[in-house]
């Protein structure tokens, strides 16, 4: 998979995307990640990317010219252009799986008061990671990239890990335990020590449904 990120703050990405699963995907050649500063597609002395909004109001709006030029330079017929926006559709595990099947993703990360509306004609999808507003679209893009990268076949140690986890089947994930079998008076459920795989699977399904009912009943 190839991912391009168009942002005014590429330096934000050089920490989170250089460690853990994203780093593993990049080192293994499973993910090609390129960061681009939007100012590279400006042509004036001040590298201007924003201007005052028509009609008045606070803040500045990202201009269409550099973004159109950048997208036309970076995208091809197989590219899915994504805009990070509080007004986009909610990003979920299902959306992550959908994006992981794409050969090329191009992220547009906004700043200031947002994008000139005409930029949306370039976009295939708008995504939001929650009902709140951040300083810019960099952090949401990192969240999406991390969630997508770990779904690329070969990135996780066991590909089943990406299947048997929270939200993959519409439920939260069941509780996990490891050694020791007893710690500070807290014991691992007997069923997990039984070796009966059918009963273990049944217990896990019941626990996943119970946890979802308690914590996220909206998913049921």
mmCIF file with all atom_site columns, C-alpha atoms in Angstrom:
data_model
loop_
_atom_site.group_PDB
_atom_site.id
_atom_site.type_symbol
_atom_site.label_atom_id
_atom_site.label_alt_id
_atom_site.label_comp_id
_atom_site.label_asym_id
_atom_site.label_entity_id
_atom_site.label_seq_id
_atom_site.pdbx_PDB_ins_code
_atom_site.Cartn_x
_atom_site.Cartn_y
_atom_site.Cartn_z
_atom_site.occupancy
_atom_site.B_iso_or_equiv
_atom_site.pdbx_formal_charge
_atom_site.auth_seq_id
_atom_site.auth_comp_id
_atom_site.auth_asym_id
_atom_site.auth_atom_id
_atom_site.pdbx_PDB_model_num
ATOM 1   C CA . UNK A 1 1   ? 0.000   0.000   0.000   1.00 0.00 ? 1   UNK A CA 1
ATOM 2   C CA . UNK A 1 2   ? 1.063   3.574   -0.684  1.00 0.00 ? 2   UNK A CA 1
ATOM 3   C CA . UNK A 1 3   ? 0.007   6.528   1.499   1.00 0.00 ? 3   UNK A CA 1
ATOM 4   C CA . UNK A 1 4   ? 0.664   10.203  0.792   1.00 0.00 ? 4   UNK A CA 1
ATOM 5   C CA . UNK A 1 5   ? -0.096  12.896  3.354   1.00 0.00 ? 5   UNK A CA 1
ATOM 6   C CA . UNK A 1 6   ? -0.595  16.534  2.400   1.00 0.00 ? 6   UNK A CA 1
ATOM 7   C CA . UNK A 1 7   ? -0.169  18.796  5.425   1.00 0.00 ? 7   UNK A CA 1
ATOM 8   C CA . UNK A 1 8   ? 1.266   22.091  6.608   1.00 0.00 ? 8   UNK A CA 1
ATOM 9   C CA . UNK A 1 9   ? 3.019   20.299  9.481   1.00 0.00 ? 9   UNK A CA 1
ATOM 10  C CA . UNK A 1 10  ? 4.822   17.184  8.193   1.00 0.00 ? 10  UNK A CA 1
ATOM 11  C CA . UNK A 1 11  ? 7.141   17.241  11.202  1.00 0.00 ? 11  UNK A CA 1
ATOM 12  C CA . UNK A 1 12  ? 4.181   16.179  13.383  1.00 0.00 ? 12  UNK A CA 1
ATOM 13  C CA . UNK A 1 13  ? 4.213   12.747  11.753  1.00 0.00 ? 13  UNK A CA 1
ATOM 14  C CA . UNK A 1 14  ? 7.857   11.845  12.227  1.00 0.00 ? 14  UNK A CA 1
ATOM 15  C CA . UNK A 1 15  ? 7.400   10.440  15.753  1.00 0.00 ? 15  UNK A CA 1
ATOM 16  C CA . UNK A 1 16  ? 4.177   8.395   15.825  1.00 0.00 ? 16  UNK A CA 1
ATOM 17  C CA . UNK A 1 17  ? 4.690   6.877   12.378  1.00 0.00 ? 17  UNK A CA 1
ATOM 18  C CA . UNK A 1 18  ? 8.302   5.831   13.029  1.00 0.00 ? 18  UNK A CA 1
ATOM 19  C CA . UNK A 1 19  ? 7.502   3.285   15.740  1.00 0.00 ? 19  UNK A CA 1
ATOM 20  C CA . UNK A 1 20  ? 5.385   0.193   16.391  1.00 0.00 ? 20  UNK A CA 1
ATOM 21  C CA . UNK A 1 21  ? 3.272   -1.415  13.660  1.00 0.00 ? 21  UNK A CA 1
ATOM 22  C CA . UNK A 1 22  ? 3.495   1.443   11.172  1.00 0.00 ? 22  UNK A CA 1
ATOM 23  C CA . UNK A 1 23  ? 7.287   1.334   11.365  1.00 0.00 ? 23  UNK A CA 1
ATOM 24  C CA . UNK A 1 24  ? 7.198   -2.448  10.953  1.00 0.00 ? 24  UNK A CA 1
ATOM 25  C CA . UNK A 1 25  ? 5.013   -2.113  7.852   1.00 0.00 ? 25  UNK A CA 1
ATOM 26  C CA . UNK A 1 26  ? 7.373   0.471   6.364   1.00 0.00 ? 26  UNK A CA 1
ATOM 27  C CA . UNK A 1 27  ? 10.522  -1.519  7.104   1.00 0.00 ? 27  UNK A CA 1
ATOM 28  C CA . UNK A 1 28  ? 8.984   -4.663  5.613   1.00 0.00 ? 28  UNK A CA 1
ATOM 29  C CA . UNK A 1 29  ? 8.104   -2.808  2.408   1.00 0.00 ? 29  UNK A CA 1
ATOM 30  C CA . UNK A 1 30  ? 4.386   -3.355  2.983   1.00 0.00 ? 30  UNK A CA 1
ATOM 31  C CA . UNK A 1 31  ? 3.679   0.358   3.339   1.00 0.00 ? 31  UNK A CA 1
ATOM 32  C CA . UNK A 1 32  ? 5.195   3.288   1.487   1.00 0.00 ? 32  UNK A CA 1
ATOM 33  C CA . UNK A 1 33  ? 4.494   6.491   3.414   1.00 0.00 ? 33  UNK A CA 1
ATOM 34  C CA . UNK A 1 34  ? 5.361   9.922   2.044   1.00 0.00 ? 34  UNK A CA 1
ATOM 35  C CA . UNK A 1 35  ? 4.812   13.274  3.780   1.00 0.00 ? 35  UNK A CA 1
ATOM 36  C CA . UNK A 1 36  ? 4.349   16.463  1.757   1.00 0.00 ? 36  UNK A CA 1
ATOM 37  C CA . UNK A 1 37  ? 4.288   20.079  2.846   1.00 0.00 ? 37  UNK A CA 1
ATOM 38  C CA . UNK A 1 38  ? 1.437   21.895  1.096   1.00 0.00 ? 38  UNK A CA 1
ATOM 39  C CA . UNK A 1 39  ? 3.677   24.942  0.655   1.00 0.00 ? 39  UNK A CA 1
ATOM 40  C CA . UNK A 1 40  ? 5.653   22.976  -1.958  1.00 0.00 ? 40  UNK A CA 1
ATOM 41  C CA . UNK A 1 41  ? 2.810   23.731  -4.378  1.00 0.00 ? 41  UNK A CA 1
ATOM 42  C CA . UNK A 1 42  ? 2.765   27.499  -3.890  1.00 0.00 ? 42  UNK A CA 1
ATOM 43  C CA . UNK A 1 43  ? 4.411   29.920  -6.297  1.00 0.00 ? 43  UNK A CA 1
ATOM 44  C CA . UNK A 1 44  ? 4.610   33.254  -4.482  1.00 0.00 ? 44  UNK A CA 1
ATOM 45  C CA . UNK A 1 45  ? 7.480   34.557  -2.400  1.00 0.00 ? 45  UNK A CA 1
ATOM 46  C CA . UNK A 1 46  ? 5.628   34.019  0.889   1.00 0.00 ? 46  UNK A CA 1
ATOM 47  C CA . UNK A 1 47  ? 4.403   30.486  0.026   1.00 0.00 ? 47  UNK A CA 1
ATOM 48  C CA . UNK A 1 48  ? 0.829   31.517  0.776   1.00 0.00 ? 48  UNK A CA 1
ATOM 49  C CA . UNK A 1 49  ? -1.655  28.686  1.376   1.00 0.00 ? 49  UNK A CA 1
ATOM 50  C CA . UNK A 1 50  ? -4.559  30.560  3.004   1.00 0.00 ? 50  UNK A CA 1
ATOM 51  C CA . UNK A 1 51  ? -6.615  33.736  2.706   1.00 0.00 ? 51  UNK A CA 1
ATOM 52  C CA . UNK A 1 52  ? -9.472  35.570  4.438   1.00 0.00 ? 52  UNK A CA 1
ATOM 53  C CA . UNK A 1 53  ? -12.973 34.085  3.998   1.00 0.00 ? 53  UNK A CA 1
ATOM 54  C CA . UNK A 1 54  ? -15.386 35.754  1.634   1.00 0.00 ? 54  UNK A CA 1
ATOM 55  C CA . UNK A 1 55  ? -18.279 37.240  3.592   1.00 0.00 ? 55  UNK A CA 1
ATOM 56  C CA . UNK A 1 56  ? -16.102 38.003  6.583   1.00 0.00 ? 56  UNK A CA 1
ATOM 57  C CA . UNK A 1 57  ? -15.576 36.080  9.783   1.00 0.00 ? 57  UNK A CA 1
ATOM 58  C CA . UNK A 1 58  ? -12.631 34.977  11.919  1.00 0.00 ? 58  UNK A CA 1
ATOM 59  C CA . UNK A 1 59  ? -9.678  32.920  10.839  1.00 0.00 ? 59  UNK A CA 1
ATOM 60  C CA . UNK A 1 60  ? -8.216  31.970  7.491   1.00 0.00 ? 60  UNK A CA 1
ATOM 61  C CA . UNK A 1 61  ? -9.283  29.423  4.875   1.00 0.00 ? 61  UNK A CA 1
ATOM 62  C CA . UNK A 1 62  ? -7.008  27.114  2.880   1.00 0.00 ? 62  UNK A CA 1
ATOM 63  C CA . UNK A 1 63  ? -6.845  28.216  -0.746  1.00 0.00 ? 63  UNK A CA 1
ATOM 64  C CA . UNK A 1 64  ? -7.843  25.847  -3.555  1.00 0.00 ? 64  UNK A CA 1
ATOM 65  C CA . UNK A 1 65  ? -4.913  26.445  -5.935  1.00 0.00 ? 65  UNK A CA 1
ATOM 66  C CA . UNK A 1 66  ? -2.073  24.665  -4.070  1.00 0.00 ? 66  UNK A CA 1
ATOM 67  C CA . UNK A 1 67  ? -4.271  21.762  -3.014  1.00 0.00 ? 67  UNK A CA 1
ATOM 68  C CA . UNK A 1 68  ? -5.629  21.198  -6.521  1.00 0.00 ? 68  UNK A CA 1
ATOM 69  C CA . UNK A 1 69  ? -2.091  21.270  -7.888  1.00 0.00 ? 69  UNK A CA 1
ATOM 70  C CA . UNK A 1 70  ? -0.817  18.913  -5.188  1.00 0.00 ? 70  UNK A CA 1
ATOM 71  C CA . UNK A 1 71  ? -3.611  16.365  -5.657  1.00 0.00 ? 71  UNK A CA 1
ATOM 72  C CA . UNK A 1 72  ? -3.190  16.424  -9.420  1.00 0.00 ? 72  UNK A CA 1
ATOM 73  C CA . UNK A 1 73  ? 0.521   15.821  -8.907  1.00 0.00 ? 73  UNK A CA 1
ATOM 74  C CA . UNK A 1 74  ? 0.220   13.007  -6.355  1.00 0.00 ? 74  UNK A CA 1
ATOM 75  C CA . UNK A 1 75  ? -2.942  11.152  -7.341  1.00 0.00 ? 75  UNK A CA 1
ATOM 76  C CA . UNK A 1 76  ? -3.732  8.786   -10.177 1.00 0.00 ? 76  UNK A CA 1
ATOM 77  C CA . UNK A 1 77  ? -6.748  6.717   -11.213 1.00 0.00 ? 77  UNK A CA 1
ATOM 78  C CA . UNK A 1 78  ? -6.301  4.293   -8.312  1.00 0.00 ? 78  UNK A CA 1
ATOM 79  C CA . UNK A 1 79  ? -5.940  6.918   -5.579  1.00 0.00 ? 79  UNK A CA 1
ATOM 80  C CA . UNK A 1 80  ? -8.562  7.433   -2.886  1.00 0.00 ? 80  UNK A CA 1
ATOM 81  C CA . UNK A 1 81  ? -8.426  11.026  -1.675  1.00 0.00 ? 81  UNK A CA 1
ATOM 82  C CA . UNK A 1 82  ? -9.425  11.468  1.975   1.00 0.00 ? 82  UNK A CA 1
ATOM 83  C CA . UNK A 1 83  ? -10.202 14.731  3.742   1.00 0.00 ? 83  UNK A CA 1
ATOM 84  C CA . UNK A 1 84  ? -9.899  14.800  7.527   1.00 0.00 ? 84  UNK A CA 1
ATOM 85  C CA . UNK A 1 85  ? -12.841 16.883  8.709   1.00 0.00 ? 85  UNK A CA 1
ATOM 86  C CA . UNK A 1 86  ? -15.093 17.152  11.810  1.00 0.00 ? 86  UNK A CA 1
ATOM 87  C CA . UNK A 1 87  ? -18.053 17.025  9.403   1.00 0.00 ? 87  UNK A CA 1
ATOM 88  C CA . UNK A 1 88  ? -16.934 13.754  7.804   1.00 0.00 ? 88  UNK A CA 1
ATOM 89  C CA . UNK A 1 89  ? -18.392 10.289  8.391   1.00 0.00 ? 89  UNK A CA 1
ATOM 90  C CA . UNK A 1 90  ? -17.307 8.589   11.592  1.00 0.00 ? 90  UNK A CA 1
ATOM 91  C CA . UNK A 1 91  ? -14.149 6.550   11.285  1.00 0.00 ? 91  UNK A CA 1
ATOM 92  C CA . UNK A 1 92  ? -14.725 2.970   12.460  1.00 0.00 ? 92  UNK A CA 1
ATOM 93  C CA . UNK A 1 93  ? -12.998 -0.389  12.277  1.00 0.00 ? 93  UNK A CA 1
ATOM 94  C CA . UNK A 1 94  ? -15.188 -1.227  9.291   1.00 0.00 ? 94  UNK A CA 1
ATOM 95  C CA . UNK A 1 95  ? -13.934 1.888   7.490   1.00 0.00 ? 95  UNK A CA 1
ATOM 96  C CA . UNK A 1 96  ? -10.350 0.937   8.392   1.00 0.00 ? 96  UNK A CA 1
ATOM 97  C CA . UNK A 1 97  ? -10.840 -2.464  6.744   1.00 0.00 ? 97  UNK A CA 1
ATOM 98  C CA . UNK A 1 98  ? -12.346 -0.767  3.694   1.00 0.00 ? 98  UNK A CA 1
ATOM 99  C CA . UNK A 1 99  ? -9.365  1.576   3.350   1.00 0.00 ? 99  UNK A CA 1
ATOM 100 C CA . UNK A 1 100 ? -6.835  -1.220  3.923   1.00 0.00 ? 100 UNK A CA 1
ATOM 101 C CA . UNK A 1 101 ? -7.970  -2.747  0.630   1.00 0.00 ? 101 UNK A CA 1
ATOM 102 C CA . UNK A 1 102 ? -7.047  0.377   -1.329  1.00 0.00 ? 102 UNK A CA 1
ATOM 103 C CA . UNK A 1 103 ? -3.715  0.535   -3.193  1.00 0.00 ? 103 UNK A CA 1
ATOM 104 C CA . UNK A 1 104 ? -3.152  4.265   -2.622  1.00 0.00 ? 104 UNK A CA 1
ATOM 105 C CA . UNK A 1 105 ? -4.526  6.716   -0.061  1.00 0.00 ? 105 UNK A CA 1
ATOM 106 C CA . UNK A 1 106 ? -3.968  10.478  -0.163  1.00 0.00 ? 106 UNK A CA 1
ATOM 107 C CA . UNK A 1 107 ? -4.786  12.364  3.048   1.00 0.00 ? 107 UNK A CA 1
ATOM 108 C CA . UNK A 1 108 ? -5.669  16.067  3.043   1.00 0.00 ? 108 UNK A CA 1
ATOM 109 C CA . UNK A 1 109 ? -5.023  17.558  6.481   1.00 0.00 ? 109 UNK A CA 1
ATOM 110 C CA . UNK A 1 110 ? -6.690  20.893  7.065   1.00 0.00 ? 110 UNK A CA 1
ATOM 111 C CA . UNK A 1 111 ? -5.672  23.787  9.283   1.00 0.00 ? 111 UNK A CA 1
ATOM 112 C CA . UNK A 1 112 ? -7.055  27.159  10.400  1.00 0.00 ? 112 UNK A CA 1
ATOM 113 C CA . UNK A 1 113 ? -10.782 27.505  9.575   1.00 0.00 ? 113 UNK A CA 1
ATOM 114 C CA . UNK A 1 114 ? -10.683 24.648  7.088   1.00 0.00 ? 114 UNK A CA 1
ATOM 115 C CA . UNK A 1 115 ? -10.803 24.145  3.336   1.00 0.00 ? 115 UNK A CA 1
ATOM 116 C CA . UNK A 1 116 ? -12.220 26.247  0.540   1.00 0.00 ? 116 UNK A CA 1
ATOM 117 C CA . UNK A 1 117 ? -15.422 24.378  -0.316  1.00 0.00 ? 117 UNK A CA 1
ATOM 118 C CA . UNK A 1 118 ? -14.317 23.773  -3.913  1.00 0.00 ? 118 UNK A CA 1
ATOM 119 C CA . UNK A 1 119 ? -11.538 21.487  -2.670  1.00 0.00 ? 119 UNK A CA 1
ATOM 120 C CA . UNK A 1 120 ? -14.218 18.936  -1.787  1.00 0.00 ? 120 UNK A CA 1
ATOM 121 C CA . UNK A 1 121 ? -14.682 18.209  -5.488  1.00 0.00 ? 121 UNK A CA 1
ATOM 122 C CA . UNK A 1 122 ? -11.317 16.404  -5.325  1.00 0.00 ? 122 UNK A CA 1
ATOM 123 C CA . UNK A 1 123 ? -12.276 14.226  -2.375  1.00 0.00 ? 123 UNK A CA 1
ATOM 124 C CA . UNK A 1 124 ? -13.655 10.689  -2.390  1.00 0.00 ? 124 UNK A CA 1
ATOM 125 C CA . UNK A 1 125 ? -14.388 10.557  1.334   1.00 0.00 ? 125 UNK A CA 1
ATOM 126 C CA . UNK A 1 126 ? -14.376 12.790  4.412   1.00 0.00 ? 126 UNK A CA 1
ATOM 127 C CA . UNK A 1 127 ? -13.519 11.205  7.762   1.00 0.00 ? 127 UNK A CA 1
ATOM 128 C CA . UNK A 1 128 ? -13.927 12.302  11.372  1.00 0.00 ? 128 UNK A CA 1
ATOM 129 C CA . UNK A 1 129 ? -12.454 10.524  14.397  1.00 0.00 ? 129 UNK A CA 1
ATOM 130 C CA . UNK A 1 130 ? -14.913 12.125  16.825  1.00 0.00 ? 130 UNK A CA 1
ATOM 131 C CA . UNK A 1 131 ? -17.279 14.960  17.625  1.00 0.00 ? 131 UNK A CA 1
ATOM 132 C CA . UNK A 1 132 ? -14.649 17.504  18.574  1.00 0.00 ? 132 UNK A CA 1
ATOM 133 C CA . UNK A 1 133 ? -12.320 19.942  16.840  1.00 0.00 ? 133 UNK A CA 1
ATOM 134 C CA . UNK A 1 134 ? -8.521  19.673  16.826  1.00 0.00 ? 134 UNK A CA 1
ATOM 135 C CA . UNK A 1 135 ? -5.893  22.236  15.832  1.00 0.00 ? 135 UNK A CA 1
ATOM 136 C CA . UNK A 1 136 ? -5.365  20.578  12.448  1.00 0.00 ? 136 UNK A CA 1
ATOM 137 C CA . UNK A 1 137 ? -6.004  17.346  10.579  1.00 0.00 ? 137 UNK A CA 1
ATOM 138 C CA . UNK A 1 138 ? -2.615  15.807  11.323  1.00 0.00 ? 138 UNK A CA 1
ATOM 139 C CA . UNK A 1 139 ? -3.567  13.872  14.450  1.00 0.00 ? 139 UNK A CA 1
ATOM 140 C CA . UNK A 1 140 ? -6.745  12.390  12.920  1.00 0.00 ? 140 UNK A CA 1
ATOM 141 C CA . UNK A 1 141 ? -4.749  11.324  9.854   1.00 0.00 ? 141 UNK A CA 1
ATOM 142 C CA . UNK A 1 142 ? -2.220  9.555   12.104  1.00 0.00 ? 142 UNK A CA 1
ATOM 143 C CA . UNK A 1 143 ? -5.030  7.691   13.855  1.00 0.00 ? 143 UNK A CA 1
ATOM 144 C CA . UNK A 1 144 ? -6.463  6.511   10.541  1.00 0.00 ? 144 UNK A CA 1
ATOM 145 C CA . UNK A 1 145 ? -3.050  5.545   9.161   1.00 0.00 ? 145 UNK A CA 1
ATOM 146 C CA . UNK A 1 146 ? -2.238  3.517   12.270  1.00 0.00 ? 146 UNK A CA 1
ATOM 147 C CA . UNK A 1 147 ? -5.587  1.702   12.191  1.00 0.00 ? 147 UNK A CA 1
ATOM 148 C CA . UNK A 1 148 ? -5.253  0.949   8.473   1.00 0.00 ? 148 UNK A CA 1
ATOM 149 C CA . UNK A 1 149 ? -1.568  -0.055  8.497   1.00 0.00 ? 149 UNK A CA 1
ATOM 150 C CA . UNK A 1 150 ? -2.063  -2.815  11.056  1.00 0.00 ? 150 UNK A CA 1
ATOM 151 C CA . UNK A 1 151 ? -4.678  -4.405  8.796   1.00 0.00 ? 151 UNK A CA 1
ATOM 152 C CA . UNK A 1 152 ? -2.271  -4.804  5.891   1.00 0.00 ? 152 UNK A CA 1
ATOM 153 C CA . UNK A 1 153 ? -1.576  -8.547  5.563   1.00 0.00 ? 153 UNK A CA 1
ATOM 154 C CA . UNK A 1 154 ? 1.776   -9.421  7.103   1.00 0.00 ? 154 UNK A CA 1
ATOM 155 C CA . UNK A 1 155 ? 2.047   -6.403  9.413   1.00 0.00 ? 155 UNK A CA 1
ATOM 156 C CA . UNK A 1 156 ? 0.795   -8.088  12.591  1.00 0.00 ? 156 UNK A CA 1
ATOM 157 C CA . UNK A 1 157 ? 2.584   -11.142 13.918  1.00 0.00 ? 157 UNK A CA 1
ATOM 158 C CA . UNK A 1 158 ? -0.616  -13.131 13.492  1.00 0.00 ? 158 UNK A CA 1
ATOM 159 C CA . UNK A 1 159 ? -3.149  -11.934 10.932  1.00 0.00 ? 159 UNK A CA 1
ATOM 160 C CA . UNK A 1 160 ? -5.905  -13.389 13.149  1.00 0.00 ? 160 UNK A CA 1
ATOM 161 C CA . UNK A 1 161 ? -5.121  -10.602 15.631  1.00 0.00 ? 161 UNK A CA 1
ATOM 162 C CA . UNK A 1 162 ? -6.766  -8.114  13.278  1.00 0.00 ? 162 UNK A CA 1
ATOM 163 C CA . UNK A 1 163 ? -9.894  -10.260 13.078  1.00 0.00 ? 163 UNK A CA 1
ATOM 164 C CA . UNK A 1 164 ? -10.472 -11.289 16.683  1.00 0.00 ? 164 UNK A CA 1
ATOM 165 C CA . UNK A 1 165 ? -10.561 -7.883  18.371  1.00 0.00 ? 165 UNK A CA 1
ATOM 166 C CA . UNK A 1 166 ? -12.905 -5.086  19.387  1.00 0.00 ? 166 UNK A CA 1
ATOM 167 C CA . UNK A 1 167 ? -15.386 -3.930  16.732  1.00 0.00 ? 167 UNK A CA 1
ATOM 168 C CA . UNK A 1 168 ? -14.363 -6.613  14.236  1.00 0.00 ? 168 UNK A CA 1
ATOM 169 C CA . UNK A 1 169 ? -17.617 -8.493  14.819  1.00 0.00 ? 169 UNK A CA 1
ATOM 170 C CA . UNK A 1 170 ? -19.741 -5.611  16.058  1.00 0.00 ? 170 UNK A CA 1
ATOM 171 C CA . UNK A 1 171 ? -18.812 -6.259  19.688  1.00 0.00 ? 171 UNK A CA 1
ATOM 172 C CA . UNK A 1 172 ? -16.129 -5.164  22.113  1.00 0.00 ? 172 UNK A CA 1
ATOM 173 C CA . UNK A 1 173 ? -13.354 -7.672  22.678  1.00 0.00 ? 173 UNK A CA 1
ATOM 174 C CA . UNK A 1 174 ? -13.583 -10.253 25.464  1.00 0.00 ? 174 UNK A CA 1
ATOM 175 C CA . UNK A 1 175 ? -11.249 -10.074 28.537  1.00 0.00 ? 175 UNK A CA 1
ATOM 176 C CA . UNK A 1 176 ? -7.705  -11.420 28.231  1.00 0.00 ? 176 UNK A CA 1
ATOM 177 C CA . UNK A 1 177 ? -5.571  -13.121 30.877  1.00 0.00 ? 177 UNK A CA 1
ATOM 178 C CA . UNK A 1 178 ? -2.002  -14.405 31.043  1.00 0.00 ? 178 UNK A CA 1
ATOM 179 C CA . UNK A 1 179 ? 0.323   -15.910 33.673  1.00 0.00 ? 179 UNK A CA 1
ATOM 180 C CA . UNK A 1 180 ? 0.273   -16.053 36.644  1.00 0.00 ? 180 UNK A CA 1
ATOM 181 C CA . UNK A 1 181 ? -3.042  -17.871 37.080  1.00 0.00 ? 181 UNK A CA 1
ATOM 182 C CA . UNK A 1 182 ? -3.552  -16.036 40.391  1.00 0.00 ? 182 UNK A CA 1
ATOM 183 C CA . UNK A 1 183 ? -2.337  -12.535 41.228  1.00 0.00 ? 183 UNK A CA 1
ATOM 184 C CA . UNK A 1 184 ? -3.115  -10.630 44.439  1.00 0.00 ? 184 UNK A CA 1
ATOM 185 C CA . UNK A 1 185 ? -6.086  -12.884 45.056  1.00 0.00 ? 185 UNK A CA 1
ATOM 186 C CA . UNK A 1 186 ? -7.479  -12.418 41.536  1.00 0.00 ? 186 UNK A CA 1
ATOM 187 C CA . UNK A 1 187 ? -7.835  -15.696 39.667  1.00 0.00 ? 187 UNK A CA 1
ATOM 188 C CA . UNK A 1 188 ? -8.048  -16.439 35.960  1.00 0.00 ? 188 UNK A CA 1
ATOM 189 C CA . UNK A 1 189 ? -11.483 -17.909 35.113  1.00 0.00 ? 189 UNK A CA 1
ATOM 190 C CA . UNK A 1 190 ? -11.390 -21.689 35.357  1.00 0.00 ? 190 UNK A CA 1
ATOM 191 C CA . UNK A 1 191 ? -12.740 -22.148 31.849  1.00 0.00 ? 191 UNK A CA 1
ATOM 192 C CA . UNK A 1 192 ? -9.599  -20.601 30.362  1.00 0.00 ? 192 UNK A CA 1
ATOM 193 C CA . UNK A 1 193 ? -7.468  -23.175 32.174  1.00 0.00 ? 193 UNK A CA 1
ATOM 194 C CA . UNK A 1 194 ? -9.666  -26.105 31.189  1.00 0.00 ? 194 UNK A CA 1
ATOM 195 C CA . UNK A 1 195 ? -8.228  -26.800 27.736  1.00 0.00 ? 195 UNK A CA 1
ATOM 196 C CA . UNK A 1 196 ? -11.792 -27.163 26.423  1.00 0.00 ? 196 UNK A CA 1
ATOM 197 C CA . UNK A 1 197 ? -11.649 -24.971 23.322  1.00 0.00 ? 197 UNK A CA 1
ATOM 198 C CA . UNK A 1 198 ? -15.376 -25.134 22.635  1.00 0.00 ? 198 UNK A CA 1
ATOM 199 C CA . UNK A 1 199 ? -16.194 -23.922 26.144  1.00 0.00 ? 199 UNK A CA 1
ATOM 200 C CA . UNK A 1 200 ? -13.491 -21.262 25.937  1.00 0.00 ? 200 UNK A CA 1
ATOM 201 C CA . UNK A 1 201 ? -14.929 -19.941 22.681  1.00 0.00 ? 201 UNK A CA 1
ATOM 202 C CA . UNK A 1 202 ? -18.432 -19.931 24.188  1.00 0.00 ? 202 UNK A CA 1
ATOM 203 C CA . UNK A 1 203 ? -17.175 -18.036 27.266  1.00 0.00 ? 203 UNK A CA 1
ATOM 204 C CA . UNK A 1 204 ? -15.402 -15.477 25.107  1.00 0.00 ? 204 UNK A CA 1
ATOM 205 C CA . UNK A 1 205 ? -18.510 -14.833 23.021  1.00 0.00 ? 205 UNK A CA 1
ATOM 206 C CA . UNK A 1 206 ? -20.610 -14.396 26.159  1.00 0.00 ? 206 UNK A CA 1
ATOM 207 C CA . UNK A 1 207 ? -18.063 -12.068 27.736  1.00 0.00 ? 207 UNK A CA 1
ATOM 208 C CA . UNK A 1 208 ? -17.771 -9.974  24.566  1.00 0.00 ? 208 UNK A CA 1
ATOM 209 C CA . UNK A 1 209 ? -21.537 -9.515  24.444  1.00 0.00 ? 209 UNK A CA 1
ATOM 210 C CA . UNK A 1 210 ? -21.726 -8.741  28.175  1.00 0.00 ? 210 UNK A CA 1
ATOM 211 C CA . UNK A 1 211 ? -18.924 -6.167  27.968  1.00 0.00 ? 211 UNK A CA 1
ATOM 212 C CA . UNK A 1 212 ? -20.548 -4.542  24.944  1.00 0.00 ? 212 UNK A CA 1
ATOM 213 C CA . UNK A 1 213 ? -23.914 -4.390  26.709  1.00 0.00 ? 213 UNK A CA 1
ATOM 214 C CA . UNK A 1 214 ? -22.328 -2.732  29.736  1.00 0.00 ? 214 UNK A CA 1
ATOM 215 C CA . UNK A 1 215 ? -19.998 -0.295  27.993  1.00 0.00 ? 215 UNK A CA 1
ATOM 216 C CA . UNK A 1 216 ? -21.330 0.263   24.461  1.00 0.00 ? 216 UNK A CA 1
ATOM 217 C CA . UNK A 1 217 ? -24.982 -0.809  24.264  1.00 0.00 ? 217 UNK A CA 1
ATOM 218 C CA . UNK A 1 218 ? -25.331 1.309   21.136  1.00 0.00 ? 218 UNK A CA 1
ATOM 219 C CA . UNK A 1 219 ? -23.361 -1.379  19.264  1.00 0.00 ? 219 UNK A CA 1
ATOM 220 C CA . UNK A 1 220 ? -25.917 -4.100  19.986  1.00 0.00 ? 220 UNK A CA 1
#
